[in-house]
PDB file of C-alpha atoms and ligand atoms in Angstrom:
ATOM      1  CA  MET A   1    -157.407 -34.805  12.635  1.00 79.00           C
ATOM      2  CA  LYS A   2    -158.388 -37.949  14.908  1.00 88.00           C
ATOM      3  CA  GLU A   3    -155.663 -38.528  16.555  1.00 92.00           C
ATOM      4  CA  ASN A   4    -154.198 -41.771  15.851  1.00 95.00           C
ATOM      5  CA  LYS A   5    -154.400 -39.657  12.536  1.00 94.00           C
ATOM      6  CA  ARG A   6    -152.634 -36.896  13.756  1.00 94.00           C
ATOM      7  CA  ARG A   7    -150.064 -38.879  15.007  1.00 95.00           C
ATOM      8  CA  TYR A   8    -149.063 -39.879  11.765  1.00 96.00           C
ATOM      9  CA  TYR A   9    -148.682 -37.058  10.432  1.00 96.00           C
ATOM     10  CA  GLU A  10    -145.937 -35.477  12.938  1.00 96.00           C
ATOM     11  CA  ASP A  11    -144.331 -39.356  13.317  1.00 96.00           C
ATOM     12  CA  THR A  12    -144.226 -39.407   9.349  1.00 97.00           C
ATOM     13  CA  PHE A  13    -144.083 -35.674   8.060  1.00 97.00           C
ATOM     14  CA  GLY A  14    -142.559 -34.509  11.012  1.00 97.00           C
ATOM     15  CA  LYS A  15    -138.788 -34.858  11.407  1.00 95.00           C
ATOM     16  CA  GLU A  16    -136.639 -33.716  13.568  1.00 96.00           C
ATOM     17  CA  ASP A  17    -133.314 -33.487  14.068  1.00 97.00           C
ATOM     18  CA  PRO A  18    -131.378 -32.810  17.946  1.00 97.00           C
ATOM     19  CA  LEU A  19    -131.058 -28.887  17.253  1.00 98.00           C
ATOM     20  CA  LEU A  20    -135.095 -28.430  16.634  1.00 98.00           C
ATOM     21  CA  HIS A  21    -136.148 -31.307  19.476  1.00 96.00           C
ATOM     22  CA  GLU A  22    -133.744 -28.950  21.831  1.00 97.00           C
ATOM     23  CA  ILE A  23    -135.579 -26.035  20.666  1.00 97.00           C
ATOM     24  CA  ARG A  24    -139.457 -27.376  21.355  1.00 96.00           C
ATOM     25  CA  LYS A  25    -138.015 -28.996  24.897  1.00 94.00           C
ATOM     26  CA  GLN A  26    -137.297 -24.809  25.621  1.00 95.00           C
ATOM     27  CA  ALA A  27    -140.929 -24.493  25.211  1.00 94.00           C
ATOM     28  CA  SER A  28    -142.155 -27.063  26.622  1.00 93.00           C
ATOM     29  CA  SER A  29    -139.992 -25.985  29.308  1.00 93.00           C
ATOM     30  CA  GLN A  30    -142.035 -23.415  30.277  1.00 92.00           C
ATOM     31  CA  ASN A  31    -145.717 -24.917  29.051  1.00 91.00           C
ATOM     32  CA  ILE A  32    -145.738 -22.981  25.944  1.00 92.00           C
ATOM     33  CA  GLU A  33    -145.647 -26.300  23.224  1.00 89.00           C
ATOM     34  CA  GLN A  34    -148.157 -25.592  22.217  1.00 90.00           C
ATOM     35  CA  MET A  35    -147.132 -21.969  20.312  1.00 94.00           C
ATOM     36  CA  GLN A  36    -144.514 -23.125  19.282  1.00 96.00           C
ATOM     37  CA  LEU A  37    -146.126 -24.783  15.779  1.00 98.00           C
ATOM     38  CA  SER A  38    -146.435 -28.168  15.185  1.00 97.00           C
ATOM     39  CA  PRO A  39    -143.480 -30.526  13.703  1.00 97.00           C
ATOM     40  CA  ALA A  40    -144.981 -31.905  10.652  1.00 98.00           C
ATOM     41  CA  ASP A  41    -146.670 -28.292  10.190  1.00 98.00           C
ATOM     42  CA  ALA A  42    -143.130 -26.808  10.355  1.00 98.00           C
ATOM     43  CA  CYS A  43    -141.675 -28.958   7.869  1.00 98.00           C
ATOM     44  CA  LEU A  44    -144.932 -27.942   6.095  1.00 98.00           C
ATOM     45  CA  LEU A  45    -143.437 -24.103   6.361  1.00 98.00           C
ATOM     46  CA  GLN A  46    -139.951 -25.317   5.272  1.00 98.00           C
ATOM     47  CA  PHE A  47    -141.002 -26.652   2.230  1.00 98.00           C
ATOM     48  CA  LEU A  48    -143.021 -23.598   1.621  1.00 98.00           C
ATOM     49  CA  THR A  49    -139.805 -21.110   1.601  1.00 98.00           C
ATOM     50  CA  ARG A  50    -138.695 -23.409  -0.427  1.00 98.00           C
ATOM     51  CA  LEU A  51    -141.156 -23.692  -3.062  1.00 97.00           C
ATOM     52  CA  SER A  52    -141.978 -20.086  -3.152  1.00 96.00           C
ATOM     53  CA  ARG A  53    -138.273 -19.663  -4.145  1.00 96.00           C
ATOM     54  CA  ALA A  54    -137.568 -17.540  -1.103  1.00 97.00           C
ATOM     55  CA  GLU A  55    -134.584 -14.612  -0.694  1.00 96.00           C
ATOM     56  CA  LYS A  56    -136.002 -12.522   1.477  1.00 98.00           C
ATOM     57  CA  ALA A  57    -138.636 -13.349   4.392  1.00 98.00           C
ATOM     58  CA  ILE A  58    -140.109 -11.806   7.223  1.00 98.00           C
ATOM     59  CA  GLU A  59    -141.667 -13.870  10.394  1.00 98.00           C
ATOM     60  CA  ILE A  60    -143.981 -11.998  12.383  1.00 98.00           C
ATOM     61  CA  GLY A  61    -144.011 -13.462  16.110  1.00 98.00           C
ATOM     62  CA  GLY A  62    -140.748 -15.862  16.276  1.00 98.00           C
ATOM     63  CA  LEU A  63    -140.508 -17.274  20.034  1.00 98.00           C
ATOM     64  CA  PHE A  64    -137.908 -19.134  20.674  1.00 98.00           C
ATOM     65  CA  GLY A  65    -136.944 -19.110  16.730  1.00 98.00           C
ATOM     66  CA  TYR A  66    -138.876 -23.340  15.415  1.00 98.00           C
ATOM     67  CA  SER A  67    -140.168 -21.347  12.741  1.00 98.00           C
ATOM     68  CA  THR A  68    -137.437 -19.684  12.670  1.00 98.00           C
ATOM     69  CA  LEU A  69    -134.817 -21.924  11.898  1.00 98.00           C
ATOM     70  CA  HIS A  70    -137.417 -24.391   9.477  1.00 98.00           C
ATOM     71  CA  ILE A  71    -138.097 -20.521   7.054  1.00 98.00           C
ATOM     72  CA  ALA A  72    -134.377 -19.997   7.599  1.00 98.00           C
ATOM     73  CA  ARG A  73    -133.351 -23.511   6.025  1.00 98.00           C
ATOM     74  CA  GLY A  74    -135.698 -22.957   3.136  1.00 98.00           C
ATOM     75  CA  LEU A  75    -134.594 -19.738   2.715  1.00 98.00           C
ATOM     76  CA  HIS A  76    -131.848 -19.872  -0.835  1.00 90.00           C
ATOM     77  CA  SER A  77    -128.397 -19.629   0.199  1.00 91.00           C
ATOM     78  CA  SER A  78    -127.701 -16.042   0.157  1.00 95.00           C
ATOM     79  CA  GLY A  79    -131.542 -15.455   1.889  1.00 97.00           C
ATOM     80  CA  CYS A  80    -132.474 -14.099   4.838  1.00 98.00           C
ATOM     81  CA  VAL A  81    -135.192 -13.829   7.055  1.00 98.00           C
ATOM     82  CA  TYR A  82    -135.953 -10.414   9.977  1.00 98.00           C
ATOM     83  CA  SER A  83    -137.791 -12.657  12.741  1.00 98.00           C
ATOM     84  CA  LEU A  84    -140.121 -10.049  14.746  1.00 98.00           C
ATOM     85  CA  ASP A  85    -141.508 -11.177  18.711  1.00 98.00           C
ATOM     86  CA  ILE A  86    -141.889  -8.296  20.916  1.00 98.00           C
ATOM     87  CA  ASP A  87    -140.168 -10.608  23.940  1.00 98.00           C
ATOM     88  CA  SER A  88    -136.137  -9.398  24.333  1.00 98.00           C
ATOM     89  CA  GLN A  89    -135.518 -12.435  26.762  1.00 97.00           C
ATOM     90  CA  ARG A  90    -137.227 -15.425  24.210  1.00 97.00           C
ATOM     91  CA  GLN A  91    -135.294 -14.118  20.913  1.00 97.00           C
ATOM     92  CA  GLU A  92    -132.110 -14.130  23.289  1.00 97.00           C
ATOM     93  CA  ILE A  93    -132.267 -17.579  23.846  1.00 97.00           C
ATOM     94  CA  SER A  94    -133.451 -18.436  20.123  1.00 98.00           C
ATOM     95  CA  GLN A  95    -130.086 -16.834  19.714  1.00 98.00           C
ATOM     96  CA  LYS A  96    -128.471 -19.275  21.859  1.00 98.00           C
ATOM     97  CA  LEU A  97    -130.426 -22.109  20.752  1.00 97.00           C
ATOM     98  CA  ILE A  98    -129.575 -22.085  17.426  1.00 98.00           C
ATOM     99  CA  LYS A  99    -126.294 -19.745  17.028  1.00 97.00           C
ATOM    100  CA  ASP A 100    -124.005 -23.115  15.890  1.00 96.00           C
ATOM    101  CA  ASP A 101    -126.207 -23.799  12.944  1.00 97.00           C
ATOM    102  CA  PRO A 102    -125.038 -23.219   9.707  1.00 97.00           C
ATOM    103  CA  ASN A 103    -127.957 -20.903   8.889  1.00 97.00           C
ATOM    104  CA  PHE A 104    -127.767 -18.858  11.831  1.00 98.00           C
ATOM    105  CA  SER A 105    -126.148 -16.202   9.719  1.00 97.00           C
ATOM    106  CA  LYS A 106    -129.668 -15.447   7.272  1.00 98.00           C
ATOM    107  CA  ILE A 107    -131.215 -14.830  10.517  1.00 98.00           C
ATOM    108  CA  LYS A 108    -131.769 -11.069  11.633  1.00 98.00           C
ATOM    109  CA  TRP A 109    -133.592 -10.404  14.666  1.00 98.00           C
ATOM    110  CA  ILE A 110    -135.876  -7.711  15.811  1.00 98.00           C
ATOM    111  CA  ALA A 111    -136.997  -7.296  19.503  1.00 98.00           C
ATOM    112  CA  GLY A 112    -139.892  -5.230  19.609  1.00 98.00           C
ATOM    113  CA  ASP A 113    -143.705  -4.277  18.939  1.00 98.00           C
ATOM    114  CA  ALA A 114    -143.318  -5.844  15.135  1.00 98.00           C
ATOM    115  CA  HIS A 115    -146.060  -3.039  14.305  1.00 98.00           C
ATOM    116  CA  LYS A 116    -143.289  -0.666  14.569  1.00 98.00           C
ATOM    117  CA  THR A 117    -140.546  -2.132  13.520  1.00 98.00           C
ATOM    118  CA  LEU A 118    -142.503  -3.020  10.089  1.00 98.00           C
ATOM    119  CA  GLN A 119    -142.730   0.048   9.548  1.00 98.00           C
ATOM    120  CA  THR A 120    -138.707   0.573  10.163  1.00 98.00           C
ATOM    121  CA  LEU A 121    -138.745  -2.184   7.350  1.00 98.00           C
ATOM    122  CA  THR A 122    -140.473  -0.302   4.962  1.00 97.00           C
ATOM    123  CA  HIS A 123    -137.188   0.396   2.925  1.00 97.00           C
ATOM    124  CA  LEU A 124    -136.444  -3.169   2.215  1.00 97.00           C
ATOM    125  CA  SER A 125    -139.600  -4.284   0.783  1.00 97.00           C
ATOM    126  CA  PRO A 126    -141.484  -5.426  -1.834  1.00 97.00           C
ATOM    127  CA  PHE A 127    -140.322  -9.441   0.327  1.00 98.00           C
ATOM    128  CA  ASP A 128    -140.975 -12.553  -0.846  1.00 98.00           C
ATOM    129  CA  LEU A 129    -141.872 -14.290   1.922  1.00 98.00           C
ATOM    130  CA  ILE A 130    -143.609 -12.885   4.961  1.00 98.00           C
ATOM    131  CA  PHE A 131    -145.168 -15.825   8.163  1.00 98.00           C
ATOM    132  CA  ILE A 132    -147.808 -14.130  10.595  1.00 98.00           C
ATOM    133  CA  ASP A 133    -147.780 -15.763  13.883  1.00 98.00           C
ATOM    134  CA  ALA A 134    -148.175 -13.160  16.513  1.00 98.00           C
ATOM    135  CA  GLU A 135    -150.961 -11.850  18.731  1.00 97.00           C
ATOM    136  CA  LYS A 136    -154.356 -12.764  16.467  1.00 97.00           C
ATOM    137  CA  SER A 137    -155.928  -9.724  17.454  1.00 97.00           C
ATOM    138  CA  GLY A 138    -152.924  -7.637  14.779  1.00 98.00           C
ATOM    139  CA  TYR A 139    -153.155 -10.377  11.653  1.00 98.00           C
ATOM    140  CA  GLY A 140    -155.362  -7.626  10.110  1.00 98.00           C
ATOM    141  CA  ASP A 141    -152.764  -4.718  10.498  1.00 98.00           C
ATOM    142  CA  TYR A 142    -149.640  -7.439   8.980  1.00 98.00           C
ATOM    143  CA  LEU A 143    -152.155  -8.177   5.748  1.00 98.00           C
ATOM    144  CA  LYS A 144    -152.509  -5.111   5.082  1.00 97.00           C
ATOM    145  CA  TRP A 145    -148.822  -3.994   6.022  1.00 98.00           C
ATOM    146  CA  SER A 146    -148.506  -6.845   3.119  1.00 98.00           C
ATOM    147  CA  GLU A 147    -150.562  -6.614   1.061  1.00 97.00           C
ATOM    148  CA  THR A 148    -148.195  -3.399   0.556  1.00 96.00           C
ATOM    149  CA  HIS A 149    -144.404  -4.995   1.161  1.00 97.00           C
ATOM    150  CA  LEU A 150    -144.673  -8.212  -0.334  1.00 98.00           C
ATOM    151  CA  LYS A 151    -143.440  -8.843  -3.821  1.00 98.00           C
ATOM    152  CA  VAL A 152    -146.439  -9.546  -6.583  1.00 97.00           C
ATOM    153  CA  GLY A 153    -145.808 -13.280  -7.094  1.00 97.00           C
ATOM    154  CA  GLY A 154    -144.639 -12.838  -3.051  1.00 98.00           C
ATOM    155  CA  LEU A 155    -146.286 -16.031  -0.430  1.00 98.00           C
ATOM    156  CA  LEU A 156    -147.934 -14.811   2.294  1.00 98.00           C
ATOM    157  CA  VAL A 157    -148.256 -17.596   5.436  1.00 98.00           C
ATOM    158  CA  ALA A 158    -150.681 -17.155   8.016  1.00 98.00           C
ATOM    159  CA  ASP A 159    -151.515 -19.584  11.353  1.00 98.00           C
ATOM    160  CA  ASN A 160    -153.951 -20.453  12.996  1.00 98.00           C
ATOM    161  CA  THR A 161    -156.041 -18.607  11.354  1.00 98.00           C
ATOM    162  CA  PHE A 162    -159.141 -21.300  12.179  1.00 98.00           C
ATOM    163  CA  LEU A 163    -158.536 -19.549  15.095  1.00 98.00           C
ATOM    164  CA  PHE A 164    -158.823 -22.714  17.354  1.00 96.00           C
ATOM    165  CA  ASP A 165    -161.542 -23.268  15.207  1.00 97.00           C
ATOM    166  CA  THR A 166    -163.709 -20.082  17.412  1.00 97.00           C
ATOM    167  CA  LEU A 167    -164.546 -18.753  13.532  1.00 97.00           C
ATOM    168  CA  PHE A 168    -166.618 -21.918  13.351  1.00 97.00           C
ATOM    169  CA  THR A 169    -168.333 -23.710  16.789  1.00 97.00           C
ATOM    170  CA  GLU A 170    -171.814 -23.055  18.122  1.00 96.00           C
ATOM    171  CA  GLU A 171    -172.555 -21.951  21.693  1.00 96.00           C
ATOM    172  CA  PRO A 172    -172.055 -23.719  24.681  1.00 95.00           C
ATOM    173  CA  GLN A 173    -168.593 -25.341  22.834  1.00 96.00           C
ATOM    174  CA  LEU A 174    -167.450 -21.439  21.293  1.00 97.00           C
ATOM    175  CA  SER A 175    -167.685 -20.388  25.284  1.00 97.00           C
ATOM    176  CA  GLN A 176    -165.489 -22.627  25.821  1.00 96.00           C
ATOM    177  CA  LEU A 177    -162.432 -22.758  23.666  1.00 97.00           C
ATOM    178  CA  ARG A 178    -162.477 -19.381  24.588  1.00 97.00           C
ATOM    179  CA  LYS A 179    -161.773 -20.336  28.331  1.00 96.00           C
ATOM    180  CA  GLU A 180    -159.365 -22.916  26.988  1.00 95.00           C
ATOM    181  CA  HIS A 181    -157.112 -20.228  24.208  1.00 95.00           C
ATOM    182  CA  GLY A 182    -157.862 -17.149  25.770  1.00 95.00           C
ATOM    183  CA  VAL A 183    -159.792 -16.064  22.641  1.00 97.00           C
ATOM    184  CA  SER A 184    -161.286 -12.634  22.144  1.00 97.00           C
ATOM    185  CA  VAL A 185    -164.886 -11.613  20.338  1.00 97.00           C
ATOM    186  CA  GLN A 186    -162.096  -9.347  18.564  1.00 97.00           C
ATOM    187  CA  SER A 187    -159.902 -11.601  17.318  1.00 98.00           C
ATOM    188  CA  GLU A 188    -162.452 -14.064  15.909  1.00 98.00           C
ATOM    189  CA  LYS A 189    -163.887 -10.618  14.356  1.00 98.00           C
ATOM    190  CA  VAL A 190    -160.086  -9.508  12.769  1.00 98.00           C
ATOM    191  CA  LEU A 191    -159.437 -13.797  12.312  1.00 98.00           C
ATOM    192  CA  LYS A 192    -162.849 -13.591  10.242  1.00 98.00           C
ATOM    193  CA  GLN A 193    -162.277 -10.820   7.571  1.00 98.00           C
ATOM    194  CA  PHE A 194    -158.575 -12.209   7.565  1.00 98.00           C
ATOM    195  CA  ASN A 195    -159.895 -15.167   5.878  1.00 98.00           C
ATOM    196  CA  GLU A 196    -162.627 -13.078   3.613  1.00 98.00           C
ATOM    197  CA  ARG A 197    -160.287 -10.534   2.647  1.00 98.00           C
ATOM    198  CA  ILE A 198    -157.323 -13.664   1.286  1.00 98.00           C
ATOM    199  CA  THR A 199    -160.581 -15.276  -0.007  1.00 98.00           C
ATOM    200  CA  SER A 200    -162.746 -12.255  -1.842  1.00 97.00           C
ATOM    201  CA  SER A 201    -160.181  -9.851  -2.624  1.00 97.00           C
ATOM    202  CA  LYS A 202    -158.101  -9.387  -6.421  1.00 96.00           C
ATOM    203  CA  ILE A 203    -154.829  -8.843  -4.706  1.00 97.00           C
ATOM    204  CA  TRP A 204    -154.826 -12.475  -3.883  1.00 98.00           C
ATOM    205  CA  LYS A 205    -154.947 -15.952  -5.017  1.00 97.00           C
ATOM    206  CA  SER A 206    -154.939 -17.991  -1.296  1.00 98.00           C
ATOM    207  CA  ALA A 207    -155.821 -21.012  -0.010  1.00 98.00           C
ATOM    208  CA  MET A 208    -156.000 -22.808   3.729  1.00 98.00           C
ATOM    209  CA  ILE A 209    -154.476 -25.430   4.626  1.00 98.00           C
ATOM    210  CA  PRO A 210    -156.740 -27.730   7.026  1.00 95.00           C
ATOM    211  CA  THR A 211    -153.677 -28.273   9.649  1.00 95.00           C
ATOM    212  CA  ILE A 212    -155.041 -28.728  13.096  1.00 91.00           C
ATOM    213  CA  ASP A 213    -155.442 -25.078  13.518  1.00 95.00           C
ATOM    214  CA  GLY A 214    -155.648 -23.595  10.084  1.00 97.00           C
ATOM    215  CA  LEU A 215    -153.141 -22.459   8.072  1.00 98.00           C
ATOM    216  CA  SER A 216    -153.591 -19.964   5.477  1.00 98.00           C
ATOM    217  CA  VAL A 217    -151.197 -19.532   1.882  1.00 98.00           C
ATOM    218  CA  ALA A 218    -151.766 -16.876  -0.517  1.00 98.00           C
ATOM    219  CA  PHE A 219    -150.249 -15.931  -3.212  1.00 97.00           C
ATOM    220  CA  LYS A 220    -150.170 -11.718  -3.870  1.00 97.00           C
ATOM    221  CA  VAL A 221    -150.741 -11.207  -7.525  1.00 96.00           C
ATOM    222  CA  GLU A 222    -152.003  -7.630  -7.529  1.00 89.00           C
ATOM    223  CA  GLU A 223    -150.234  -4.509  -6.770  1.00 86.00           C
ATOM    224  CA  GLY A 224    -151.715  -3.774  -2.833  1.00 77.00           C
ATOM    225  CA  SER A 225    -152.607   0.477  -2.294  1.00 67.00           C
ATOM    226  CA  LEU A 226    -149.612   2.134  -0.688  1.00 56.00           C
TER     227      LEU A 226
HETATM  228  C1  LIG B 301    -147.354 -18.145  18.339  1.00 72.20           C
HETATM  229  S1  LIG B 301    -145.671 -17.333  18.724  1.00 72.20           S
HETATM  230  C2  LIG B 301    -144.888 -18.245  18.003  1.00 72.20           C
HETATM  231  C3  LIG B 301    -144.570 -19.071  17.212  1.00 72.20           C
HETATM  232  C4  LIG B 301    -143.363 -19.274  16.702  1.00 72.20           C
HETATM  233  N1  LIG B 301    -143.846 -18.464  14.935  1.00 72.20           N
HETATM  234  C5  LIG B 301    -143.223 -20.775  16.509  1.00 72.20           C
HETATM  235  O1  LIG B 301    -143.871 -21.584  15.761  1.00 72.20           O
HETATM  236  O2  LIG B 301    -141.678 -21.573  17.015  1.00 72.20           O
HETATM  237  C6  LIG B 301    -146.211 -15.901  19.121  1.00 72.20           C
HETATM  238  C7  LIG B 301    -145.034 -14.838  19.065  1.00 72.20           C
HETATM  239  O3  LIG B 301    -145.386 -13.508  19.061  1.00 72.20           O
HETATM  240  C8  LIG B 301    -145.077 -12.852  20.099  1.00 72.20           C
HETATM  241  N2  LIG B 301    -145.162 -11.811  19.919  1.00 72.20           N
HETATM  242  C9  LIG B 301    -147.068 -11.529  20.265  1.00 72.20           C
HETATM  243  N3  LIG B 301    -147.580 -10.349  20.491  1.00 72.20           N
HETATM  244  C10 LIG B 301    -146.156  -9.295  18.916  1.00 72.20           C
HETATM  245  C11 LIG B 301    -146.050  -8.014  18.623  1.00 72.20           C
HETATM  246  N4  LIG B 301    -147.330  -7.260  18.526  1.00 72.20           N
HETATM  247  N5  LIG B 301    -145.563  -8.162  17.613  1.00 72.20           N
HETATM  248  C12 LIG B 301    -143.871  -8.949  18.187  1.00 72.20           C
HETATM  249  N6  LIG B 301    -144.392  -9.956  18.256  1.00 72.20           N
HETATM  250  C13 LIG B 301    -145.317 -10.520  19.022  1.00 72.20           C
HETATM  251  C14 LIG B 301    -145.197 -13.624  20.813  1.00 72.20           C
HETATM  252  O4  LIG B 301    -143.837 -13.127  21.694  1.00 72.20           O
HETATM  253  C15 LIG B 301    -144.506 -14.700  20.452  1.00 72.20           C
HETATM  254  O5  LIG B 301    -143.135 -15.730  21.459  1.00 72.20           O
END
């Protein structure tokens, strides 16, 4: 995206209130702001959450709660989002930051490796919305879990599905991108398979929203195998 286009997109569609701004500052103080959704992409996630009329959601990879709060705000008033993150300190910081927001009670925080946590949540399925934004090598397993535990008609959203442009860049720039973003060859393989699966399986009707790093969206239209 051209720089002036991106600036217009963020300035116009990525408006933040003071709390969102505070969460963003937390990430920038640790030099990991780029791990969070951009303000405009996060507003898009909130919009998708509302559009899907989700009541029961899962977020895989919450960091400091920026995307979590957007999902919570997009949920039905009686809705709930399970926010999973492997880093319990990040979750503690998120809780402190968000505790006074009226949507705080909609968020259930679960610390631990999401691959294990998801197995403890199966009894709550089917879910209405699953947002994937944790380690890229795990996307294949998270997709597999979603095929079984998302409801038919439910929405899957996954961030970074262009994988920092590594999926379609040739050498010598490819090596540079891999280094810059810490992308492994294995993650590239997983992300290619992920995008291929949601665009070719009968289970999914999907689309790519070409944000800066790609936001794949897919409605589950058929039951996956158990
Ligand atoms: C890209 S950040 C999430 C950003 C967040 N969704 C946002 O937009 O504000 C990825 C997060 O996934 C977490 N993570 C990485 N591997 C994980 C795993 N196996 N299980 C759960 N969380 C994991 C990291 O600790 C990190 O906080």
